[in-house]
Amino acid sequence: MTERCAICGCQLHRTTGTYARPTPEGHSHASSHHYVAERFFGRSTNRGGQREALFRVCPWEQEGKTAVFCYDCHEELLHNPVLLKQDIFELAELVKRRGLAEDEKTESRDKAARRVEPLHEVIVRGLGAILAEERGG
Ligand SMILES: [Zn+2]
């Protein structure tokens, strides 16, 4: 069975030493990505150490779950979402409206954790709206 990227659908491979090479082979190397970042649970597999957890329980019940992607979809697309000035301005308004803005930081990471949810909601609602439009087209 051919392993394929969960987003673009390209054929993946796991040839040692080719990941991220500037070649079709480098761009199609399989790589696993957590749906909800490990750092939110106080872990970081690629940095070894322990960090402060943002979530004790995953709000989406997806802790530790992963999908497999190509280099392009994982490293370029998923790790670098584009948020322009107006997008940040509107996200800040949403954060304020939901009572998740902060004046001075405290020991609590509660608001920081809860700010992760509206951004995910933007993605869910945006995808839903765009797909409804394109399917109904
Ligand atoms: Zn891909």
GROMACS .gro file of C-alpha atoms and ligand atoms in nm:
model
  138
    1MET     CA    1   0.000   0.000   0.000
    2THR     CA    2   0.134   0.341  -0.098
    3GLU     CA    3   0.153   0.590   0.188
    4ARG     CA    4   0.009   0.929   0.086
    5CYS     CA    5   0.012   1.284   0.227
    6ALA     CA    6  -0.309   1.362   0.420
    7ILE     CA    7  -0.340   1.701   0.249
    8CYS     CA    8  -0.202   1.702  -0.106
    9GLY     CA    9  -0.226   1.327  -0.160
   10CYS     CA   10   0.125   1.284  -0.302
   11GLN     CA   11   0.305   0.949  -0.275
   12LEU     CA   12   0.532   0.945   0.028
   13HIS     CA   13   0.853   0.755   0.102
   14ARG     CA   14   1.080   0.711   0.402
   15THR     CA   15   1.422   0.695   0.239
   16THR     CA   16   1.682   0.778   0.505
   17GLY     CA   17   1.876   1.101   0.462
   18THR     CA   18   1.648   1.261   0.204
   19TYR     CA   19   1.411   1.464   0.425
   20ALA     CA   20   1.391   1.833   0.326
   21ARG     CA   21   1.641   1.796   0.043
   22PRO     CA   22   1.564   2.048  -0.236
   23THR     CA   23   1.450   1.767  -0.465
   24PRO     CA   24   1.117   1.597  -0.538
   25GLU     CA   25   1.240   1.316  -0.309
   26GLY     CA   26   1.310   1.562  -0.025
   27HIS     CA   27   0.971   1.725  -0.065
   28SER     CA   28   0.784   1.393  -0.062
   29HIS     CA   29   0.945   1.239   0.247
   30ALA     CA   30   0.684   1.123   0.499
   31SER     CA   31   0.660   1.317   0.822
   32SER     CA   32   0.423   1.284   1.113
   33HIS     CA   33   0.243   1.585   1.262
   34HIS     CA   34   0.037   1.605   1.581
   35TYR     CA   35  -0.314   1.748   1.534
   36VAL     CA   36  -0.272   1.922   1.869
   37ALA     CA   37   0.087   2.029   1.940
   38GLU     CA   38   0.275   1.819   2.195
   39ARG     CA   39   0.403   2.141   2.353
   40PHE     CA   40   0.048   2.214   2.473
   41PHE     CA   41   0.076   1.909   2.698
   42GLY     CA   42   0.419   2.000   2.831
   43ARG     CA   43   0.611   1.777   2.593
   44SER     CA   44   0.831   1.845   2.300
   45THR     CA   45   0.962   1.538   2.124
   46ASN     CA   46   1.206   1.730   1.905
   47ARG     CA   47   1.355   1.941   2.187
   48GLY     CA   48   1.377   1.669   2.445
   49GLY     CA   49   1.295   1.870   2.754
   50GLN     CA   50   0.982   1.932   2.954
   51ARG     CA   51   0.787   2.254   2.922
   52GLU     CA   52   0.492   2.404   3.105
   53ALA     CA   53   0.169   2.244   2.987
   54LEU     CA   54  -0.102   2.469   2.847
   55PHE     CA   55  -0.367   2.194   2.857
   56ARG     CA   56  -0.411   1.925   3.120
   57VAL     CA   57  -0.686   1.769   2.907
   58CYS     CA   58  -0.710   1.808   2.530
   59PRO     CA   59  -1.018   2.022   2.448
   60TRP     CA   60  -1.070   1.812   2.133
   61GLU     CA   61  -0.980   1.472   2.281
   62GLN     CA   62  -0.705   1.436   2.019
   63GLU     CA   63  -0.395   1.431   2.242
   64GLY     CA   64  -0.111   1.236   2.083
   65LYS     CA   65  -0.298   1.174   1.756
   66THR     CA   66  -0.109   1.230   1.435
   67ALA     CA   67  -0.138   1.224   1.058
   68VAL     CA   68   0.131   1.180   0.795
   69PHE     CA   69   0.222   1.453   0.546
   70CYS     CA   70   0.481   1.536   0.284
   71TYR     CA   71   0.756   1.787   0.368
   72ASP     CA   72   0.576   2.064   0.176
   73CYS     CA   73   0.242   2.026   0.354
   74HIS     CA   74   0.396   1.967   0.696
   75GLU     CA   75   0.688   2.209   0.719
   76GLU     CA   76   0.579   2.479   0.475
   77LEU     CA   77   0.199   2.484   0.503
   78LEU     CA   78   0.102   2.359   0.850
   79HIS     CA   79   0.389   2.524   1.037
   80ASN     CA   80   0.355   2.863   0.870
   81PRO     CA   81  -0.007   2.979   0.849
   82VAL     CA   82  -0.023   3.327   0.699
   83LEU     CA   83  -0.190   3.585   0.923
   84LEU     CA   84  -0.181   3.934   0.776
   85LYS     CA   85  -0.219   4.260   0.971
   86GLN     CA   86  -0.599   4.272   0.931
   87ASP     CA   87  -0.630   3.903   1.028
   88ILE     CA   88  -0.436   3.967   1.350
   89PHE     CA   89  -0.647   4.277   1.418
   90GLU     CA   90  -0.969   4.074   1.385
   91LEU     CA   91  -0.832   3.782   1.586
   92ALA     CA   92  -0.741   4.032   1.861
   93GLU     CA   93  -1.098   4.164   1.855
   94LEU     CA   94  -1.233   3.809   1.887
   95VAL     CA   95  -0.992   3.744   2.177
   96LYS     CA   96  -1.111   4.064   2.350
   97ARG     CA   97  -1.480   3.986   2.289
   98ARG     CA   98  -1.434   3.644   2.448
   99GLY     CA   99  -1.265   3.789   2.754
  100LEU     CA  100  -0.931   3.632   2.665
  101ALA     CA  101  -0.723   3.950   2.639
  102GLU     CA  102  -0.465   4.015   2.912
  103ASP     CA  103  -0.340   4.337   3.064
  104GLU     CA  104  -0.061   4.194   3.275
  105LYS     CA  105   0.050   3.832   3.278
  106THR     CA  106  -0.013   3.633   3.593
  107GLU     CA  107   0.088   3.282   3.699
  108SER     CA  108  -0.225   3.151   3.527
  109ARG     CA  109  -0.195   3.021   3.170
  110ASP     CA  110  -0.573   2.980   3.146
  111LYS     CA  111  -0.638   3.263   2.900
  112ALA     CA  112  -0.340   3.162   2.687
  113ALA     CA  113  -0.481   2.809   2.668
  114ARG     CA  114  -0.830   2.935   2.590
  115ARG     CA  115  -0.699   3.158   2.307
  116VAL     CA  116  -0.601   2.841   2.118
  117GLU     CA  117  -0.969   2.748   2.079
  118PRO     CA  118  -1.101   3.054   1.888
  119LEU     CA  119  -0.817   3.024   1.636
  120HIS     CA  120  -0.914   2.661   1.577
  121GLU     CA  121  -1.277   2.771   1.549
  122VAL     CA  122  -1.173   3.017   1.275
  123ILE     CA  123  -1.016   2.730   1.082
  124VAL     CA  124  -1.319   2.501   1.128
  125ARG     CA  125  -1.570   2.769   1.032
  126GLY     CA  126  -1.357   2.897   0.745
  127LEU     CA  127  -1.318   2.550   0.596
  128GLY     CA  128  -1.688   2.480   0.643
  129ALA     CA  129  -1.792   2.805   0.472
  130ILE     CA  130  -1.550   2.766   0.181
  131LEU     CA  131  -1.635   2.399   0.121
  132ALA     CA  132  -2.011   2.466   0.141
  133GLU     CA  133  -1.965   2.739  -0.120
  134GLU     CA  134  -1.748   2.525  -0.348
  135ARG     CA  135  -1.964   2.213  -0.317
  136GLY     CA  136  -2.280   2.410  -0.385
  137GLY     CA  137  -2.099   2.596  -0.653
  138ZN      ZN  138   0.141   1.706   0.091
   0.00000   0.00000   0.00000
